[in-house]
Amino acid sequence: GQDWAEWAGHSQNYGFLAKSTWGPWEVNAGVFNSRFTIDDFGAALFTDTQLDATAERRFLLGKDQRDASTSGEIQLIRNFVEGPRLHRIIGSLRGRRVNNDFGGFASVSLGTGPIEAISNEPEPEVVLGALTENRIRQWTAALGYEVRWQDRFELSAGVQKTSYEQTVTLPGEAGSSTDDSPWLWNASFAYTGFEKLVVYAATTRGLEESGTAPQNAANANQPLPALRTEQAEAGVRYPLPYNMRLMAGVFDVRRPYFELDTRDSVFKVLGEVRHRGLEVSVSGSPAPGLDLVLGAVLLDPKVSGDAVEDGRLGELPLGPIETVLDARVNYRLPGFKRLSLDAGIAYTGERVARQDNTAFIPERTIVELGARLRFKIAGAPALLRVQLSNATDEFGWRVSSGGGFRYEPQRRLAMTLTVDY
């Protein structure tokens, strides 16, 4: 990269929650605002990469990119107690407004050169274009029912009606919109009648935002339709010796598959992707002061559709990892419990690196180390958090939609101070 092609920005999040109870009635409300602004944007891109580690070196430069979201919900609950059974009728209204401003980039080429060589090139004079506006509006009304029968079962079901609209306005052009107003639903059941074992199952139909087409697509910045997704899962929870707990579940998630079409470079739906797999975790406190979490995900992703049959896509999608293993430990020091140490090890297996499944990103293991110190500032509880991410400075690639690559962030140290006045 170049010193003049870095980025700097700031973010802020704020909101409020309110809860109130009148006898069997509950009212919950919340409003939230999240904003992230990139004041200076710089990205180094290497294209037409050769086996001798040379590539076309391009830089995207921009300013004042903004992602801003305001959302809120009000929820009304009526409780009915019937002996050992608790019934709850839940009604809610949710809304959100998203305003994103992006684009207007200037592209600078430094010509062909070695990727690994460090060169200090003079900063060019560039003219930035106008920004693209992305506006999202969504309203959702929901009605749900829950019943909890002590030592027997828990059952919940709900239905939602949502109205979704996304409009993208390119500089000097009329806005292009996509909208959807589906009925969505969810249901879950857990049987708690066994002495120790809990068995559960759930299913849901949702609406998932797709964003816009990536910069390397022929339809760059075009709004993509929201995805209708379906998910089903089932599993068990079981207590283990030494104050540990086992959770295991199987799942099946299906959604339309967006990817870059090699025939026309348009980013669009090319089929359906199915993620089927197994999740297992063991967690608990096997010794005083020691907290332990072990988890694993074994995934069987598969793409289907005409693009797979005619060879434009392989059967494995870009991005998903078939094997993920994660271990986290936290230890509070005896005699000085205000200080705790923690560590994490995350293993990720190989993943697909090309749409046609002819290249793969190798496996890797990332180590994290950290510490927490609890104390008081002017009588108020305070927490100092220090975390070292990617402690061994492991290098690896990440693959994104459209076939682009980013590298795993290098070793980095973060310090956070939280005070509760």
PDB file of C-alpha atoms in Angstrom, residues 37-172:
ATOM      1  CA  THR A  37     -18.367   7.368   8.826  1.00  0.00           C
ATOM      2  CA  ILE A  38     -15.194   6.851   6.790  1.00  0.00           C
ATOM      3  CA  ASP A  39     -13.655  10.304   6.538  1.00  0.00           C
ATOM      4  CA  ASP A  40     -10.809   9.160   4.300  1.00  0.00           C
ATOM      5  CA  PHE A  41     -11.055   5.956   2.273  1.00  0.00           C
ATOM      6  CA  GLY A  42      -8.108   4.183   0.692  1.00  0.00           C
ATOM      7  CA  ALA A  43      -7.933   0.627  -0.655  1.00  0.00           C
ATOM      8  CA  ALA A  44      -5.103  -1.132  -2.464  1.00  0.00           C
ATOM      9  CA  LEU A  45      -6.196  -3.563  -5.180  1.00  0.00           C
ATOM     10  CA  PHE A  46      -3.955  -6.023  -7.035  1.00  0.00           C
ATOM     11  CA  THR A  47      -5.387  -7.382 -10.268  1.00  0.00           C
ATOM     12  CA  ASP A  48      -4.065  -9.495 -13.135  1.00  0.00           C
ATOM     13  CA  THR A  49      -1.769 -11.234 -10.642  1.00  0.00           C
ATOM     14  CA  GLN A  50       1.041 -13.312 -12.171  1.00  0.00           C
ATOM     15  CA  LEU A  51       3.015 -16.317 -10.909  1.00  0.00           C
ATOM     16  CA  ASP A  52       6.127 -14.128 -10.446  1.00  0.00           C
ATOM     17  CA  ALA A  53       4.208 -12.096  -7.790  1.00  0.00           C
ATOM     18  CA  THR A  54       3.671  -9.077 -10.004  1.00  0.00           C
ATOM     19  CA  ALA A  55       0.287  -7.440 -10.527  1.00  0.00           C
ATOM     20  CA  GLU A  56      -1.467  -4.334 -11.718  1.00  0.00           C
ATOM     21  CA  ARG A  57      -1.463  -2.020  -8.677  1.00  0.00           C
ATOM     22  CA  ARG A  58      -4.596   0.062  -8.362  1.00  0.00           C
ATOM     23  CA  PHE A  59      -5.887   2.250  -5.571  1.00  0.00           C
ATOM     24  CA  LEU A  60      -9.412   3.392  -4.800  1.00  0.00           C
ATOM     25  CA  LEU A  61      -9.592   6.741  -3.007  1.00  0.00           C
ATOM     26  CA  GLY A  62     -12.659   8.403  -1.520  1.00  0.00           C
ATOM     27  CA  LYS A  63     -14.074  10.524   1.271  1.00  0.00           C
ATOM     28  CA  ASP A  64     -17.114  10.833   3.521  1.00  0.00           C
ATOM     29  CA  GLN A  65     -18.569   7.348   3.124  1.00  0.00           C
ATOM     30  CA  ARG A  66     -21.461   6.963   5.600  1.00  0.00           C
ATOM     31  CA  ASP A  67     -23.554   4.118   7.014  1.00  0.00           C
ATOM     32  CA  ALA A  68     -26.349   5.315   9.298  1.00  0.00           C
ATOM     33  CA  SER A  69     -29.249   3.338  10.724  1.00  0.00           C
ATOM     34  CA  THR A  70     -32.123   4.258  13.029  1.00  0.00           C
ATOM     35  CA  SER A  71     -34.386   1.512  14.297  1.00  0.00           C
ATOM     36  CA  GLY A  72     -37.037   1.083  16.930  1.00  0.00           C
ATOM     37  CA  GLU A  73     -39.583  -1.337  18.344  1.00  0.00           C
ATOM     38  CA  ILE A  74     -42.526  -1.226  20.711  1.00  0.00           C
ATOM     39  CA  GLN A  75     -43.800  -4.465  22.209  1.00  0.00           C
ATOM     40  CA  LEU A  76     -46.985  -5.210  24.156  1.00  0.00           C
ATOM     41  CA  ILE A  77     -47.272  -8.487  26.106  1.00  0.00           C
ATOM     42  CA  ARG A  78     -50.240  -9.999  27.935  1.00  0.00           C
ATOM     43  CA  ASN A  79     -49.464 -12.779  30.441  1.00  0.00           C
ATOM     44  CA  PHE A  80     -51.952 -15.433  31.563  1.00  0.00           C
ATOM     45  CA  VAL A  81     -51.127 -17.807  34.438  1.00  0.00           C
ATOM     46  CA  GLU A  82     -52.954 -21.137  34.477  1.00  0.00           C
ATOM     47  CA  GLY A  83     -51.630 -23.354  37.254  1.00  0.00           C
ATOM     48  CA  PRO A  84     -48.158 -24.544  36.187  1.00  0.00           C
ATOM     49  CA  ARG A  85     -48.600 -22.979  32.746  1.00  0.00           C
ATOM     50  CA  LEU A  86     -47.681 -19.441  31.652  1.00  0.00           C
ATOM     51  CA  HIS A  87     -49.250 -18.129  28.446  1.00  0.00           C
ATOM     52  CA  ARG A  88     -47.933 -15.014  26.693  1.00  0.00           C
ATOM     53  CA  ILE A  89     -49.468 -13.144  23.773  1.00  0.00           C
ATOM     54  CA  ILE A  90     -46.949 -10.783  22.184  1.00  0.00           C
ATOM     55  CA  GLY A  91     -47.621  -7.992  19.700  1.00  0.00           C
ATOM     56  CA  SER A  92     -44.916  -5.739  18.301  1.00  0.00           C
ATOM     57  CA  LEU A  93     -44.259  -3.047  15.726  1.00  0.00           C
ATOM     58  CA  ARG A  94     -40.739  -2.529  14.386  1.00  0.00           C
ATOM     59  CA  GLY A  95     -39.331  -0.005  11.976  1.00  0.00           C
ATOM     60  CA  ARG A  96     -35.947   0.978  10.615  1.00  0.00           C
ATOM     61  CA  ARG A  97     -34.455   3.566   8.309  1.00  0.00           C
ATOM     62  CA  VAL A  98     -31.014   3.161   6.739  1.00  0.00           C
ATOM     63  CA  ASN A  99     -29.137   5.930   4.934  1.00  0.00           C
ATOM     64  CA  ASN A 100     -25.893   4.905   3.259  1.00  0.00           C
ATOM     65  CA  ASP A 101     -23.717   7.188   1.124  1.00  0.00           C
ATOM     66  CA  PHE A 102     -20.898   5.516  -0.762  1.00  0.00           C
ATOM     67  CA  GLY A 103     -18.948   5.534  -4.022  1.00  0.00           C
ATOM     68  CA  GLY A 104     -17.543   8.593  -5.748  1.00  0.00           C
ATOM     69  CA  PHE A 105     -14.173   6.878  -5.833  1.00  0.00           C
ATOM     70  CA  ALA A 106     -11.154   7.924  -7.822  1.00  0.00           C
ATOM     71  CA  SER A 107      -9.096   5.090  -9.301  1.00  0.00           C
ATOM     72  CA  VAL A 108      -5.317   5.469  -9.449  1.00  0.00           C
ATOM     73  CA  SER A 109      -3.007   3.019 -11.235  1.00  0.00           C
ATOM     74  CA  LEU A 110       0.678   2.661 -10.398  1.00  0.00           C
ATOM     75  CA  GLY A 111       1.236   0.216 -13.223  1.00  0.00           C
ATOM     76  CA  THR A 112       2.610  -3.298 -13.003  1.00  0.00           C
ATOM     77  CA  GLY A 113       4.979  -4.090 -10.166  1.00  0.00           C
ATOM     78  CA  PRO A 114       5.926  -6.655  -7.533  1.00  0.00           C
ATOM     79  CA  ILE A 115       3.374  -7.134  -4.768  1.00  0.00           C
ATOM     80  CA  GLU A 116       5.955  -7.706  -2.038  1.00  0.00           C
ATOM     81  CA  ALA A 117       8.149  -4.689  -2.805  1.00  0.00           C
ATOM     82  CA  ILE A 118       7.595  -1.526  -0.764  1.00  0.00           C
ATOM     83  CA  SER A 119       7.571   1.626  -2.876  1.00  0.00           C
ATOM     84  CA  ASN A 120       6.873   5.205  -1.867  1.00  0.00           C
ATOM     85  CA  GLU A 121       5.041   6.803  -4.754  1.00  0.00           C
ATOM     86  CA  PRO A 122       4.081  10.501  -4.790  1.00  0.00           C
ATOM     87  CA  GLU A 123       0.477  11.213  -3.873  1.00  0.00           C
ATOM     88  CA  PRO A 124      -1.538  11.959  -7.022  1.00  0.00           C
ATOM     89  CA  GLU A 125      -4.057  14.726  -7.414  1.00  0.00           C
ATOM     90  CA  VAL A 126      -7.505  13.206  -7.844  1.00  0.00           C
ATOM     91  CA  VAL A 127     -11.032  14.470  -8.409  1.00  0.00           C
ATOM     92  CA  LEU A 128     -13.686  12.575  -6.462  1.00  0.00           C
ATOM     93  CA  GLY A 129     -17.133  11.988  -7.869  1.00  0.00           C
ATOM     94  CA  ALA A 130     -20.515  12.451  -6.234  1.00  0.00           C
ATOM     95  CA  LEU A 131     -21.695   9.825  -3.789  1.00  0.00           C
ATOM     96  CA  THR A 132     -24.306   7.154  -4.428  1.00  0.00           C
ATOM     97  CA  GLU A 133     -27.274   7.218  -2.059  1.00  0.00           C
ATOM     98  CA  ASN A 134     -28.730   3.995  -0.675  1.00  0.00           C
ATOM     99  CA  ARG A 135     -31.980   4.316   1.274  1.00  0.00           C
ATOM    100  CA  ILE A 136     -33.801   1.471   3.038  1.00  0.00           C
ATOM    101  CA  ARG A 137     -37.182   1.668   4.740  1.00  0.00           C
ATOM    102  CA  GLN A 138     -38.777  -1.268   6.520  1.00  0.00           C
ATOM    103  CA  TRP A 139     -41.804  -1.783   8.768  1.00  0.00           C
ATOM    104  CA  THR A 140     -42.790  -5.040  10.437  1.00  0.00           C
ATOM    105  CA  ALA A 141     -45.867  -5.930  12.466  1.00  0.00           C
ATOM    106  CA  ALA A 142     -45.722  -9.179  14.429  1.00  0.00           C
ATOM    107  CA  LEU A 143     -48.004 -11.301  16.592  1.00  0.00           C
ATOM    108  CA  GLY A 144     -46.767 -14.229  18.653  1.00  0.00           C
ATOM    109  CA  TYR A 145     -47.840 -16.753  21.271  1.00  0.00           C
ATOM    110  CA  GLU A 146     -45.787 -18.583  23.915  1.00  0.00           C
ATOM    111  CA  VAL A 147     -46.688 -21.209  26.485  1.00  0.00           C
ATOM    112  CA  ARG A 148     -44.359 -22.489  29.207  1.00  0.00           C
ATOM    113  CA  TRP A 149     -45.469 -25.567  31.136  1.00  0.00           C
ATOM    114  CA  GLN A 150     -43.171 -26.064  34.097  1.00  0.00           C
ATOM    115  CA  ASP A 151     -41.105 -29.265  33.821  1.00  0.00           C
ATOM    116  CA  ARG A 152     -43.003 -30.222  30.650  1.00  0.00           C
ATOM    117  CA  PHE A 153     -42.402 -28.121  27.538  1.00  0.00           C
ATOM    118  CA  GLU A 154     -42.088 -24.677  25.986  1.00  0.00           C
ATOM    119  CA  LEU A 155     -43.839 -23.739  22.746  1.00  0.00           C
ATOM    120  CA  SER A 156     -43.761 -20.523  20.714  1.00  0.00           C
ATOM    121  CA  ALA A 157     -45.120 -19.458  17.333  1.00  0.00           C
ATOM    122  CA  GLY A 158     -45.321 -16.152  15.523  1.00  0.00           C
ATOM    123  CA  VAL A 159     -46.286 -14.491  12.281  1.00  0.00           C
ATOM    124  CA  GLN A 160     -44.977 -11.253  10.779  1.00  0.00           C
ATOM    125  CA  LYS A 161     -45.953  -8.984   7.935  1.00  0.00           C
ATOM    126  CA  THR A 162     -43.108  -6.844   6.692  1.00  0.00           C
ATOM    127  CA  SER A 163     -42.820  -4.063   4.127  1.00  0.00           C
ATOM    128  CA  TYR A 164     -39.315  -3.574   2.707  1.00  0.00           C
ATOM    129  CA  GLU A 165     -38.072  -1.022   0.177  1.00  0.00           C
ATOM    130  CA  GLN A 166     -34.542  -0.199  -0.959  1.00  0.00           C
ATOM    131  CA  THR A 167     -33.678   2.665  -3.323  1.00  0.00           C
ATOM    132  CA  VAL A 168     -30.247   3.347  -4.777  1.00  0.00           C
ATOM    133  CA  THR A 169     -29.681   6.699  -6.508  1.00  0.00           C
ATOM    134  CA  LEU A 170     -26.598   7.067  -8.677  1.00  0.00           C
ATOM    135  CA  PRO A 171     -25.264  10.592  -9.285  1.00  0.00           C
ATOM    136  CA  GLY A 172     -27.269  12.294 -12.016  1.00  0.00           C
TER     137      GLY A 172
END
